[in-house]
Amino acid sequence: MGDNNPTLKTVLYDLHVELGAKMVPFAGYDMPVQYPDGILTEHLWTRSDAGLFDVSHMGQLVISGSDVAAAIETLIPGDIQALAPGEMRYSFLTDENGGIYDDLIVTRRENDLFVVVNAGCKAQDIELLTNGLAGKATVTELADRALIALQGPKAAEVLARFNGDVASMSFMTYRELDIAGVPCFVTRSGYTGEDGYEISIPNAHAVELTRKLLAEEEVAPVGLGARDSLRLEAGLCLYGHDLTLETNPISAGLLWSISKRRREEGGFPGADVIQAEITNKPKMRRVGILPEGRAPAREHTQIADENGSVIGEVTSGGFSPSLQAPIAMGYVPRDFATVGKEINLLVRGKARPAKVVKMPFVEQRYYRG
Amino acid sequence: MALKFTEDHEWVLLEGDVATIGVSNYAQEQLGDVVFVEVPEVGADLAKGEELAVVESVKAASEVYAPIGGEVIEVNTELEDSPTLVNEEPTGGGWFAKIKVTDSSDLDELMDEAAYKSYVEGLDE
């Protein structure tokens, strides 16, 4: 509260209300945190069938210019030049210290780049990209498009009823396809650890297409609450929590997202810091944490060693509906970042034992063809 | 003796000098699926308004405050394995703790079921 800016609504707002969603402010938008089924049910439904998420609050950008793949590499460590048209990659906007301004997904298209950024970072990212690419490329926000995600083991079978071509797409690829006659940008990607798609739809057709998908018996609407528990189980980072300007891709354990060429050549903000982190190993490291017992350890819970000295902090934590147990991730000193290491979590003043574990907590089930 | 309610959606049932405490149906609906309840320790001396329990849903942790002061004489150990009792039977099997009440006049300020019902209806408008 104390925020006088009116909250924004996605084009699916009325549909959420009609479906009985509990709406909450999130990144300046009024978004569904859950529907009447509740977070637990929505979460498990996504793991067993298919969940439909409104992620229209996220920023959809098109960046165009003569050598746009090379141009954007001056701002992000991702290897965009290595992508063929129709391929996509996870990367970050970094600052001069290698800190993370935002994480994003870049798709290379025939003549431009299609970029999806976090809602809360949208204005900042557009400014960073516009200024950073001035004279080389232009950045346009696609404010006239909605974005939905269809996630879960039944997602492919359901979406193929509307266009059979989606079935053969492999993870992290993009196609422009008509879905029920509506021209969409379809990617096989998501934020749940499940197979699935994100579908960018012209606003004018978003409600109609979303209704058609929801009418399929395998599909149920899923809110931001379950989106968070699903991504945590999948070991995926949430910007502003697990990734910040104080973390970098190496301490976050995301070195895999930087190709050999980009590690060697650098050429992005903070490259020297990140190269040094790779060589010298980061001081702190993001790890998966499995608390003993049932008490969840939430964000900002202090992590202590066996003597009770605070060594780190939980950055995301909650309850895993799939495991029926609490799970968390957080940053600990490198010595502690080994699987099986015993740590303590200071939950409401009580030290509760926990272990460092491998992530993801729940197996990712991406379709790789 | 009938249930009495606080504005924070706790309920109290006073039998003799023992008060059983839990959260209302409205509260459990707002909380969503309860996955963990931290109950107080038996023997703890709680003042009215002190933290009595913490209820964790998938999404968040919420504190529950003692609507009445006294010594904790029993806690609901069933909640350890079945925290969803809070959702299923909020004013029954989902109770948190029993307190030996020091001053039962604390209860006078609380709402009876009818008053609480209209209070909750006012919140939903």
GROMACS .gro file of C-alpha atoms in nm:
model
  494
    1MET     CA    1   0.000   0.000   0.000
    2GLY     CA    2   0.105   0.362  -0.010
    3ASP     CA    3   0.141   0.304  -0.381
    4ASN     CA    4  -0.071   0.547  -0.573
    5ASN     CA    5  -0.012   0.400  -0.915
    6PRO     CA    6  -0.326   0.231  -1.037
    7THR     CA    7  -0.264  -0.138  -1.096
    8LEU     CA    8  -0.261  -0.254  -1.455
    9LYS     CA    9  -0.478  -0.532  -1.586
   10THR     CA   10  -0.392  -0.792  -1.845
   11VAL     CA   11  -0.641  -0.852  -2.124
   12LEU     CA   12  -0.747  -1.172  -1.942
   13TYR     CA   13  -0.842  -0.989  -1.619
   14ASP     CA   14  -1.220  -1.027  -1.659
   15LEU     CA   15  -1.179  -1.395  -1.738
   16HIS     CA   16  -0.979  -1.448  -1.417
   17VAL     CA   17  -1.252  -1.280  -1.213
   18GLU     CA   18  -1.517  -1.487  -1.388
   19LEU     CA   19  -1.319  -1.802  -1.301
   20GLY     CA   20  -1.324  -1.700  -0.934
   21ALA     CA   21  -0.957  -1.606  -0.905
   22LYS     CA   22  -0.820  -1.431  -0.600
   23MET     CA   23  -0.653  -1.124  -0.753
   24VAL     CA   24  -0.343  -0.969  -0.595
   25PRO     CA   25  -0.108  -0.689  -0.695
   26PHE     CA   26   0.208  -0.823  -0.857
   27ALA     CA   27   0.471  -0.616  -1.038
   28GLY     CA   28   0.218  -0.339  -1.091
   29TYR     CA   29  -0.051  -0.572  -1.225
   30ASP     CA   30  -0.362  -0.719  -1.072
   31MET     CA   31  -0.289  -1.089  -1.117
   32PRO     CA   32  -0.457  -1.417  -1.017
   33VAL     CA   33  -0.265  -1.573  -0.727
   34GLN     CA   34  -0.500  -1.871  -0.724
   35TYR     CA   35  -0.838  -1.993  -0.845
   36PRO     CA   36  -1.101  -2.165  -0.627
   37ASP     CA   37  -0.918  -2.502  -0.645
   38GLY     CA   38  -0.626  -2.355  -0.450
   39ILE     CA   39  -0.250  -2.358  -0.495
   40LEU     CA   40  -0.194  -2.719  -0.392
   41THR     CA   41  -0.448  -2.861  -0.638
   42GLU     CA   42  -0.340  -2.627  -0.919
   43HIS     CA   43   0.021  -2.724  -0.864
   44LEU     CA   44  -0.046  -3.098  -0.875
   45TRP     CA   45  -0.277  -3.057  -1.174
   46THR     CA   46   0.008  -2.897  -1.369
   47ARG     CA   47   0.230  -3.193  -1.281
   48SER     CA   48  -0.033  -3.450  -1.386
   49ASP     CA   49  -0.230  -3.278  -1.665
   50ALA     CA   50  -0.194  -2.925  -1.799
   51GLY     CA   51  -0.206  -2.587  -1.625
   52LEU     CA   52  -0.285  -2.264  -1.806
   53PHE     CA   53  -0.113  -1.949  -1.678
   54ASP     CA   54  -0.163  -1.585  -1.774
   55VAL     CA   55   0.184  -1.433  -1.799
   56SER     CA   56   0.080  -1.132  -2.004
   57HIS     CA   57   0.234  -0.904  -1.743
   58MET     CA   58   0.575  -1.007  -1.870
   59GLY     CA   59   0.742  -0.784  -2.127
   60GLN     CA   60   0.744  -0.902  -2.487
   61LEU     CA   61   0.999  -0.712  -2.693
   62VAL     CA   62   1.119  -0.718  -3.050
   63ILE     CA   63   1.472  -0.597  -3.116
   64SER     CA   64   1.570  -0.529  -3.473
   65GLY     CA   65   1.880  -0.400  -3.646
   66SER     CA   66   2.125  -0.503  -3.912
   67ASP     CA   67   2.345  -0.728  -3.696
   68VAL     CA   68   2.117  -0.756  -3.399
   69ALA     CA   69   2.254  -1.088  -3.263
   70ALA     CA   70   2.603  -0.943  -3.231
   71ALA     CA   71   2.463  -0.616  -3.098
   72ILE     CA   72   2.269  -0.769  -2.808
   73GLU     CA   73   2.576  -0.973  -2.708
   74THR     CA   74   2.730  -0.644  -2.591
   75LEU     CA   75   2.465  -0.641  -2.314
   76ILE     CA   76   2.416  -1.010  -2.229
   77PRO     CA   77   2.651  -1.308  -2.192
   78GLY     CA   78   2.428  -1.541  -2.396
   79ASP     CA   79   2.558  -1.679  -2.725
   80ILE     CA   80   2.293  -1.538  -2.956
   81GLN     CA   81   2.504  -1.557  -3.272
   82ALA     CA   82   2.517  -1.934  -3.232
   83LEU     CA   83   2.138  -1.958  -3.252
   84ALA     CA   84   1.968  -2.053  -3.576
   85PRO     CA   85   1.642  -1.874  -3.648
   86GLY     CA   86   1.372  -2.038  -3.434
   87GLU     CA   87   1.608  -2.122  -3.147
   88MET     CA   88   1.603  -1.951  -2.809
   89ARG     CA   89   1.830  -1.908  -2.512
   90TYR     CA   90   1.814  -1.812  -2.143
   91SER     CA   91   2.043  -1.523  -2.051
   92PHE     CA   92   2.080  -1.208  -1.838
   93LEU     CA   93   2.130  -0.838  -1.859
   94THR     CA   94   2.444  -0.782  -1.651
   95ASP     CA   95   2.599  -0.473  -1.494
   96GLU     CA   96   2.967  -0.376  -1.489
   97ASN     CA   97   3.020  -0.597  -1.182
   98GLY     CA   98   2.865  -0.899  -1.345
   99GLY     CA   99   2.553  -0.851  -1.131
  100ILE     CA  100   2.218  -0.943  -1.279
  101TYR     CA  101   1.973  -0.671  -1.385
  102ASP     CA  102   1.724  -0.931  -1.506
  103ASP     CA  103   1.704  -1.277  -1.656
  104LEU     CA  104   1.542  -1.309  -1.995
  105ILE     CA  105   1.477  -1.536  -2.289
  106VAL     CA  106   1.604  -1.439  -2.633
  107THR     CA  107   1.461  -1.600  -2.946
  108ARG     CA  108   1.640  -1.549  -3.274
  109ARG     CA  109   1.395  -1.498  -3.559
  110GLU     CA  110   1.470  -1.458  -3.931
  111ASN     CA  111   1.507  -1.081  -3.916
  112ASP     CA  112   1.502  -0.982  -3.550
  113LEU     CA  113   1.504  -1.099  -3.188
  114PHE     CA  114   1.196  -1.175  -2.978
  115VAL     CA  115   1.277  -1.120  -2.611
  116VAL     CA  116   1.067  -1.195  -2.302
  117VAL     CA  117   1.159  -1.015  -1.978
  118ASN     CA  118   1.021  -1.006  -1.623
  119ALA     CA  119   0.724  -0.781  -1.554
  120GLY     CA  120   0.892  -0.608  -1.260
  121CYS     CA  121   1.201  -0.527  -1.468
  122LYS     CA  122   1.026  -0.436  -1.792
  123ALA     CA  123   1.076  -0.057  -1.782
  124GLN     CA  124   1.438  -0.088  -1.669
  125ASP     CA  125   1.516  -0.351  -1.934
  126ILE     CA  126   1.364  -0.150  -2.217
  127GLU     CA  127   1.575   0.145  -2.111
  128LEU     CA  128   1.894  -0.064  -2.079
  129LEU     CA  129   1.838  -0.227  -2.416
  130THR     CA  130   1.733   0.093  -2.594
  131ASN     CA  131   2.030   0.293  -2.464
  132GLY     CA  132   2.275   0.007  -2.493
  133LEU     CA  133   2.180  -0.064  -2.852
  134ALA     CA  134   2.140   0.298  -2.964
  135GLY     CA  135   2.251   0.338  -3.325
  136LYS     CA  136   2.264  -0.040  -3.369
  137ALA     CA  137   1.914  -0.168  -3.306
  138THR     CA  138   1.567  -0.056  -3.202
  139VAL     CA  139   1.359  -0.199  -2.920
  140THR     CA  140   0.981  -0.224  -2.950
  141GLU     CA  141   0.747  -0.348  -2.680
  142LEU     CA  142   0.466  -0.568  -2.811
  143ALA     CA  143   0.203  -0.421  -2.579
  144ASP     CA  144  -0.069  -0.550  -2.812
  145ARG     CA  145  -0.001  -0.914  -2.732
  146ALA     CA  146  -0.100  -1.137  -2.442
  147LEU     CA  147   0.119  -1.424  -2.323
  148ILE     CA  148  -0.011  -1.748  -2.179
  149ALA     CA  149   0.170  -2.063  -2.075
  150LEU     CA  150   0.031  -2.413  -2.113
  151GLN     CA  151   0.238  -2.644  -1.895
  152GLY     CA  152   0.227  -3.008  -1.801
  153PRO     CA  153   0.252  -3.360  -1.940
  154LYS     CA  154  -0.076  -3.321  -2.132
  155ALA     CA  155   0.012  -2.977  -2.279
  156ALA     CA  156   0.148  -3.111  -2.607
  157GLU     CA  157  -0.144  -3.343  -2.669
  158VAL     CA  158  -0.393  -3.063  -2.597
  159LEU     CA  159  -0.223  -2.795  -2.806
  160ALA     CA  160  -0.177  -3.037  -3.098
  161ARG     CA  161  -0.557  -3.053  -3.128
  162PHE     CA  162  -0.542  -2.689  -3.236
  163ASN     CA  163  -0.236  -2.722  -3.458
  164GLY     CA  164  -0.055  -3.053  -3.505
  165ASP     CA  165   0.272  -2.877  -3.587
  166VAL     CA  166   0.337  -2.800  -3.219
  167ALA     CA  167   0.399  -3.169  -3.146
  168SER     CA  168   0.736  -3.186  -3.322
  169MET     CA  169   0.878  -2.864  -3.173
  170SER     CA  170   1.160  -2.937  -2.931
  171PHE     CA  171   1.240  -2.759  -2.604
  172MET     CA  172   1.360  -2.400  -2.647
  173THR     CA  173   1.237  -2.352  -3.003
  174TYR     CA  174   1.001  -2.098  -3.157
  175ARG     CA  175   0.746  -2.109  -3.438
  176GLU     CA  176   0.482  -1.877  -3.576
  177LEU     CA  177   0.171  -2.089  -3.597
  178ASP     CA  178  -0.205  -2.048  -3.620
  179ILE     CA  179  -0.365  -2.183  -3.304
  180ALA     CA  180  -0.738  -2.229  -3.362
  181GLY     CA  181  -0.699  -1.989  -3.653
  182VAL     CA  182  -0.526  -1.718  -3.446
  183PRO     CA  183  -0.172  -1.622  -3.554
  184CYS     CA  184   0.053  -1.687  -3.252
  185PHE     CA  185   0.418  -1.698  -3.154
  186VAL     CA  186   0.460  -2.040  -2.997
  187THR     CA  187   0.766  -2.146  -2.797
  188ARG     CA  188   0.823  -2.482  -2.635
  189SER     CA  189   0.936  -2.345  -2.302
  190GLY     CA  190   0.809  -2.257  -1.959
  191TYR     CA  191   0.878  -2.203  -1.593
  192THR     CA  192   0.745  -2.517  -1.430
  193GLY     CA  193   0.998  -2.788  -1.520
  194GLU     CA  194   0.726  -2.956  -1.726
  195ASP     CA  195   0.697  -2.991  -2.099
  196GLY     CA  196   0.480  -2.713  -2.235
  197TYR     CA  197   0.446  -2.398  -2.437
  198GLU     CA  198   0.430  -2.023  -2.405
  199ILE     CA  199   0.192  -1.869  -2.654
  200SER     CA  200   0.197  -1.504  -2.753
  201ILE     CA  201  -0.146  -1.402  -2.881
  202PRO     CA  202  -0.275  -1.075  -3.030
  203ASN     CA  203  -0.478  -0.912  -2.749
  204ALA     CA  204  -0.791  -0.908  -2.965
  205HIS     CA  205  -0.798  -1.290  -2.972
  206ALA     CA  206  -0.649  -1.371  -2.632
  207VAL     CA  207  -0.973  -1.425  -2.439
  208GLU     CA  208  -1.129  -1.636  -2.712
  209LEU     CA  209  -0.822  -1.861  -2.750
  210THR     CA  210  -0.772  -1.893  -2.374
  211ARG     CA  211  -1.135  -2.000  -2.335
  212LYS     CA  212  -1.090  -2.264  -2.605
  213LEU     CA  213  -0.786  -2.408  -2.428
  214LEU     CA  214  -0.961  -2.402  -2.089
  215ALA     CA  215  -1.254  -2.592  -2.241
  216GLU     CA  216  -1.027  -2.893  -2.292
  217GLU     CA  217  -1.078  -3.135  -2.005
  218GLU     CA  218  -0.706  -3.169  -1.930
  219VAL     CA  219  -0.663  -2.793  -1.883
  220ALA     CA  220  -0.722  -2.592  -1.565
  221PRO     CA  221  -0.629  -2.231  -1.488
  222VAL     CA  222  -0.331  -2.194  -1.253
  223GLY     CA  223  -0.231  -1.880  -1.062
  224LEU     CA  224   0.093  -1.718  -0.959
  225GLY     CA  225   0.098  -1.909  -0.629
  226ALA     CA  226   0.144  -2.245  -0.797
  227ARG     CA  227   0.367  -2.090  -1.062
  228ASP     CA  228   0.607  -2.007  -0.779
  229SER     CA  229   0.595  -2.351  -0.612
  230LEU     CA  230   0.633  -2.523  -0.952
  231ARG     CA  231   0.939  -2.323  -1.052
  232LEU     CA  232   1.096  -2.376  -0.709
  233GLU     CA  233   1.053  -2.754  -0.740
  234ALA     CA  234   1.214  -2.727  -1.084
  235GLY     CA  235   1.510  -2.541  -0.930
  236LEU     CA  236   1.447  -2.234  -1.145
  237CYS     CA  237   1.547  -1.888  -1.024
  238LEU     CA  238   1.309  -1.603  -0.950
  239TYR     CA  239   1.447  -1.261  -1.031
  240GLY     CA  240   1.461  -1.020  -0.737
  241HIS     CA  241   1.498  -1.316  -0.502
  242ASP     CA  242   1.746  -1.580  -0.625
  243LEU     CA  243   1.902  -1.344  -0.879
  244THR     CA  244   1.985  -0.980  -0.805
  245LEU     CA  245   2.254  -0.724  -0.880
  246GLU     CA  246   2.443  -0.874  -0.582
  247THR     CA  247   2.456  -1.217  -0.745
  248ASN     CA  248   2.613  -1.313  -1.075
  249PRO     CA  249   2.556  -1.599  -1.319
  250ILE     CA  250   2.846  -1.796  -1.166
  251SER     CA  251   2.745  -1.767  -0.801
  252ALA     CA  252   2.392  -1.851  -0.915
  253GLY     CA  253   2.516  -2.174  -1.070
  254LEU     CA  254   2.416  -2.073  -1.421
  255LEU     CA  255   2.751  -2.104  -1.595
  256TRP     CA  256   2.586  -2.348  -1.838
  257SER     CA  257   2.404  -2.051  -1.993
  258ILE     CA  258   2.732  -1.894  -2.110
  259SER     CA  259   2.895  -2.068  -2.406
  260LYS     CA  260   3.268  -2.142  -2.432
  261ARG     CA  261   3.308  -1.867  -2.692
  262ARG     CA  262   3.140  -1.604  -2.475
  263ARG     CA  263   3.337  -1.709  -2.165
  264GLU     CA  264   3.660  -1.664  -2.358
  265GLU     CA  265   3.573  -1.356  -2.562
  266GLY     CA  266   3.372  -1.168  -2.300
  267GLY     CA  267   3.243  -0.845  -2.449
  268PHE     CA  268   2.942  -0.801  -2.219
  269PRO     CA  269   2.909  -0.583  -1.907
  270GLY     CA  270   3.102  -0.730  -1.615
  271ALA     CA  271   3.277  -0.989  -1.835
  272ASP     CA  272   3.606  -0.942  -1.645
  273VAL     CA  273   3.436  -1.008  -1.312
  274ILE     CA  274   3.254  -1.312  -1.445
  275GLN     CA  275   3.571  -1.450  -1.605
  276ALA     CA  276   3.748  -1.409  -1.269
  277GLU     CA  277   3.457  -1.584  -1.093
  278ILE     CA  278   3.490  -1.877  -1.333
  279THR     CA  279   3.865  -1.902  -1.268
  280ASN     CA  280   3.870  -1.836  -0.894
  281LYS     CA  281   3.529  -1.990  -0.813
  282PRO     CA  282   3.263  -1.776  -0.647
  283LYS     CA  283   3.271  -1.708  -0.274
  284MET     CA  284   2.901  -1.780  -0.232
  285ARG     CA  285   2.702  -2.034  -0.429
  286ARG     CA  286   2.331  -2.094  -0.485
  287VAL     CA  287   2.228  -2.439  -0.362
  288GLY     CA  288   1.917  -2.648  -0.311
  289ILE     CA  289   1.815  -2.700   0.051
  290LEU     CA  290   1.601  -2.975   0.198
  291PRO     CA  291   1.485  -2.891   0.551
  292GLU     CA  292   1.418  -3.181   0.788
  293GLY     CA  293   1.063  -3.204   0.918
  294ARG     CA  294   0.769  -3.013   0.778
  295ALA     CA  295   0.842  -2.650   0.868
  296PRO     CA  296   0.899  -2.441   0.554
  297ALA     CA  297   1.196  -2.201   0.558
  298ARG     CA  298   1.091  -1.887   0.373
  299GLU     CA  299   1.291  -1.626   0.189
  300HIS     CA  300   1.539  -1.438   0.418
  301THR     CA  301   1.560  -1.730   0.662
  302GLN     CA  302   1.916  -1.730   0.791
  303ILE     CA  303   2.137  -2.029   0.718
  304ALA     CA  304   2.381  -2.127   0.995
  305ASP     CA  305   2.666  -2.374   1.029
  306GLU     CA  306   2.678  -2.642   1.301
  307ASN     CA  307   2.802  -2.386   1.555
  308GLY     CA  308   2.515  -2.151   1.489
  309SER     CA  309   2.717  -1.891   1.297
  310VAL     CA  310   2.516  -1.736   1.017
  311ILE     CA  311   2.669  -1.825   0.681
  312GLY     CA  312   2.400  -1.739   0.432
  313GLU     CA  313   2.036  -1.679   0.355
  314VAL     CA  314   1.742  -1.856   0.192
  315THR     CA  315   1.637  -1.673  -0.125
  316SER     CA  316   1.330  -1.884  -0.209
  317GLY     CA  317   1.160  -2.129   0.019
  318GLY     CA  318   0.826  -2.293   0.059
  319PHE     CA  319   0.642  -2.619   0.059
  320SER     CA  320   0.669  -2.866  -0.226
  321PRO     CA  321   0.327  -3.010  -0.307
  322SER     CA  322   0.491  -3.287  -0.513
  323LEU     CA  323   0.728  -3.400  -0.236
  324GLN     CA  324   0.490  -3.304   0.047
  325ALA     CA  325   0.789  -3.150   0.220
  326PRO     CA  326   0.950  -2.810   0.253
  327ILE     CA  327   1.215  -2.712  -0.004
  328ALA     CA  328   1.431  -2.404  -0.045
  329MET     CA  329   1.721  -2.250  -0.227
  330GLY     CA  330   1.974  -2.005  -0.096
  331TYR     CA  331   2.332  -1.887  -0.102
  332VAL     CA  332   2.605  -2.047   0.112
  333PRO     CA  333   2.986  -2.022   0.114
  334ARG     CA  334   3.152  -2.246  -0.144
  335ASP     CA  335   3.275  -2.492   0.125
  336PHE     CA  336   2.914  -2.563   0.211
  337ALA     CA  337   2.798  -2.597  -0.149
  338THR     CA  338   2.832  -2.975  -0.166
  339VAL     CA  339   2.551  -3.224  -0.177
  340GLY     CA  340   2.481  -3.376   0.163
  341LYS     CA  341   2.638  -3.090   0.360
  342GLU     CA  342   2.451  -3.040   0.686
  343ILE     CA  343   2.336  -2.689   0.769
  344ASN     CA  344   2.087  -2.526   1.004
  345LEU     CA  345   1.799  -2.298   0.919
  346LEU     CA  346   1.705  -2.038   1.178
  347VAL     CA  347   1.327  -2.050   1.153
  348ARG     CA  348   1.166  -1.813   1.404
  349GLY     CA  349   1.471  -1.829   1.626
  350LYS     CA  350   1.491  -2.209   1.629
  351ALA     CA  351   1.776  -2.388   1.452
  352ARG     CA  352   1.626  -2.655   1.231
  353PRO     CA  353   1.852  -2.909   1.058
  354ALA     CA  354   1.864  -2.919   0.679
  355LYS     CA  355   2.081  -3.057   0.401
  356VAL     CA  356   2.229  -2.917   0.084
  357VAL     CA  357   2.080  -3.115  -0.204
  358LYS     CA  358   2.100  -3.138  -0.580
  359MET     CA  359   1.842  -2.944  -0.780
  360PRO     CA  360   1.592  -2.975  -0.938
  361PHE     CA  361   1.382  -3.112  -0.654
  362VAL     CA  362   1.142  -3.263  -0.907
  363GLU     CA  363   1.271  -3.401  -1.236
  364GLN     CA  364   1.241  -3.167  -1.534
  365ARG     CA  365   1.048  -3.322  -1.820
  366TYR     CA  366   1.135  -3.108  -2.120
  367TYR     CA  367   1.069  -3.241  -2.470
  368ARG     CA  368   1.397  -3.266  -2.656
  369GLY     CA  369   1.264  -3.449  -2.962
  370MET     CA  370  -2.042  -2.261   2.634
  371ALA     CA  371  -2.031  -2.139   2.277
  372LEU     CA  372  -1.746  -2.030   2.050
  373LYS     CA  373  -1.619  -1.673   2.077
  374PHE     CA  374  -1.425  -1.501   1.800
  375THR     CA  375  -1.161  -1.229   1.765
  376GLU     CA  376  -1.129  -0.973   1.487
  377ASP     CA  377  -0.814  -1.163   1.383
  378HIS     CA  378  -1.027  -1.473   1.321
  379GLU     CA  379  -0.921  -1.684   1.614
  380TRP     CA  380  -1.187  -1.874   1.807
  381VAL     CA  381  -1.196  -1.966   2.172
  382LEU     CA  382  -1.403  -2.227   2.349
  383LEU     CA  383  -1.399  -2.190   2.726
  384GLU     CA  384  -1.483  -2.500   2.931
  385GLY     CA  385  -1.430  -2.444   3.303
  386ASP     CA  386  -1.098  -2.260   3.316
  387VAL     CA  387  -0.961  -2.425   3.002
  388ALA     CA  388  -0.976  -2.242   2.669
  389THR     CA  389  -0.935  -2.429   2.340
  390ILE     CA  390  -0.806  -2.205   2.061
  391GLY     CA  391  -0.809  -2.231   1.684
  392VAL     CA  392  -0.879  -2.026   1.372
  393SER     CA  393  -1.215  -1.973   1.205
  394ASN     CA  394  -1.348  -2.114   0.882
  395TYR     CA  395  -1.304  -1.771   0.724
  396ALA     CA  396  -0.938  -1.771   0.830
  397GLN     CA  397  -0.866  -2.114   0.684
  398GLU     CA  398  -1.030  -2.010   0.358
  399GLN     CA  399  -0.803  -1.706   0.343
  400LEU     CA  400  -0.495  -1.909   0.434
  401GLY     CA  401  -0.549  -2.179   0.174
  402ASP     CA  402  -0.399  -2.525   0.202
  403VAL     CA  403  -0.224  -2.549   0.539
  404VAL     CA  404   0.101  -2.745   0.519
  405PHE     CA  405   0.250  -2.690   0.865
  406VAL     CA  406   0.146  -2.557   1.204
  407GLU     CA  407   0.397  -2.457   1.468
  408VAL     CA  408   0.217  -2.497   1.800
  409PRO     CA  409   0.347  -2.358   2.132
  410GLU     CA  410   0.524  -2.570   2.390
  411VAL     CA  411   0.324  -2.724   2.668
  412GLY     CA  412   0.399  -2.525   2.983
  413ALA     CA  413   0.455  -2.198   2.798
  414ASP     CA  414   0.300  -1.897   2.969
  415LEU     CA  415   0.132  -1.676   2.714
  416ALA     CA  416   0.004  -1.326   2.765
  417LYS     CA  417  -0.302  -1.219   2.574
  418GLY     CA  418  -0.189  -1.103   2.228
  419GLU     CA  419   0.134  -1.304   2.229
  420GLU     CA  420   0.217  -1.533   1.939
  421LEU     CA  421   0.047  -1.865   1.997
  422ALA     CA  422   0.110  -2.049   1.670
  423VAL     CA  423   0.231  -2.004   1.316
  424VAL     CA  424   0.028  -2.145   1.032
  425GLU     CA  425   0.211  -2.211   0.707
  426SER     CA  426   0.027  -2.245   0.379
  427VAL     CA  427   0.200  -2.324   0.048
  428LYS     CA  428   0.234  -1.953  -0.006
  429ALA     CA  429   0.304  -1.786   0.327
  430ALA     CA  430   0.342  -1.803   0.702
  431SER     CA  431   0.077  -1.638   0.924
  432GLU     CA  432   0.096  -1.576   1.297
  433VAL     CA  433  -0.187  -1.665   1.529
  434TYR     CA  434  -0.209  -1.464   1.853
  435ALA     CA  435  -0.342  -1.578   2.188
  436PRO     CA  436  -0.687  -1.423   2.231
  437ILE     CA  437  -0.661  -1.493   2.603
  438GLY     CA  438  -0.369  -1.533   2.843
  439GLY     CA  439  -0.265  -1.836   3.044
  440GLU     CA  440  -0.053  -2.148   3.057
  441VAL     CA  441  -0.048  -2.387   2.762
  442ILE     CA  442  -0.158  -2.724   2.901
  443GLU     CA  443  -0.206  -2.921   2.581
  444VAL     CA  444  -0.130  -2.884   2.210
  445ASN     CA  445  -0.284  -3.057   1.912
  446THR     CA  446  -0.019  -3.312   1.814
  447GLU     CA  447  -0.242  -3.441   1.533
  448LEU     CA  448  -0.148  -3.130   1.336
  449GLU     CA  449   0.208  -3.258   1.299
  450ASP     CA  450   0.103  -3.526   1.054
  451SER     CA  451  -0.227  -3.375   0.942
  452PRO     CA  452  -0.198  -2.997   0.916
  453THR     CA  453  -0.490  -2.997   0.671
  454LEU     CA  454  -0.719  -3.055   0.972
  455VAL     CA  455  -0.707  -2.675   0.997
  456ASN     CA  456  -0.877  -2.658   0.657
  457GLU     CA  457  -1.107  -2.954   0.704
  458GLU     CA  458  -1.226  -2.896   1.060
  459PRO     CA  459  -1.121  -2.544   1.158
  460THR     CA  460  -1.343  -2.525   1.465
  461GLY     CA  461  -1.309  -2.892   1.553
  462GLY     CA  462  -1.012  -3.123   1.493
  463GLY     CA  463  -0.805  -2.829   1.369
  464TRP     CA  464  -0.762  -2.671   1.714
  465PHE     CA  465  -0.412  -2.554   1.810
  466ALA     CA  466  -0.379  -2.544   2.188
  467LYS     CA  467  -0.556  -2.551   2.522
  468ILE     CA  468  -0.477  -2.280   2.771
  469LYS     CA  469  -0.545  -2.269   3.142
  470VAL     CA  470  -0.701  -1.928   3.162
  471THR     CA  471  -0.585  -1.674   3.419
  472ASP     CA  472  -0.850  -1.410   3.359
  473SER     CA  473  -1.165  -1.521   3.181
  474SER     CA  474  -1.287  -1.161   3.156
  475ASP     CA  475  -1.051  -1.141   2.854
  476LEU     CA  476  -1.328  -1.324   2.677
  477ASP     CA  477  -1.587  -1.054   2.736
  478GLU     CA  478  -1.456  -0.840   2.449
  479LEU     CA  479  -1.484  -1.124   2.198
  480MET     CA  480  -1.767  -1.169   1.949
  481ASP     CA  481  -2.024  -1.443   1.966
  482GLU     CA  482  -2.096  -1.647   1.653
  483ALA     CA  483  -2.369  -1.414   1.522
  484ALA     CA  484  -2.161  -1.099   1.574
  485TYR     CA  485  -1.859  -1.264   1.411
  486LYS     CA  486  -2.069  -1.373   1.115
  487SER     CA  487  -2.179  -1.018   1.042
  488TYR     CA  488  -1.823  -0.895   1.103
  489VAL     CA  489  -1.694  -1.133   0.834
  490GLU     CA  490  -1.974  -1.039   0.596
  491GLY     CA  491  -1.866  -0.678   0.637
  492LEU     CA  492  -1.509  -0.772   0.536
  493ASP     CA  493  -1.616  -0.932   0.212
  494GLU     CA  494  -1.801  -0.628   0.084
   0.00000   0.00000   0.00000
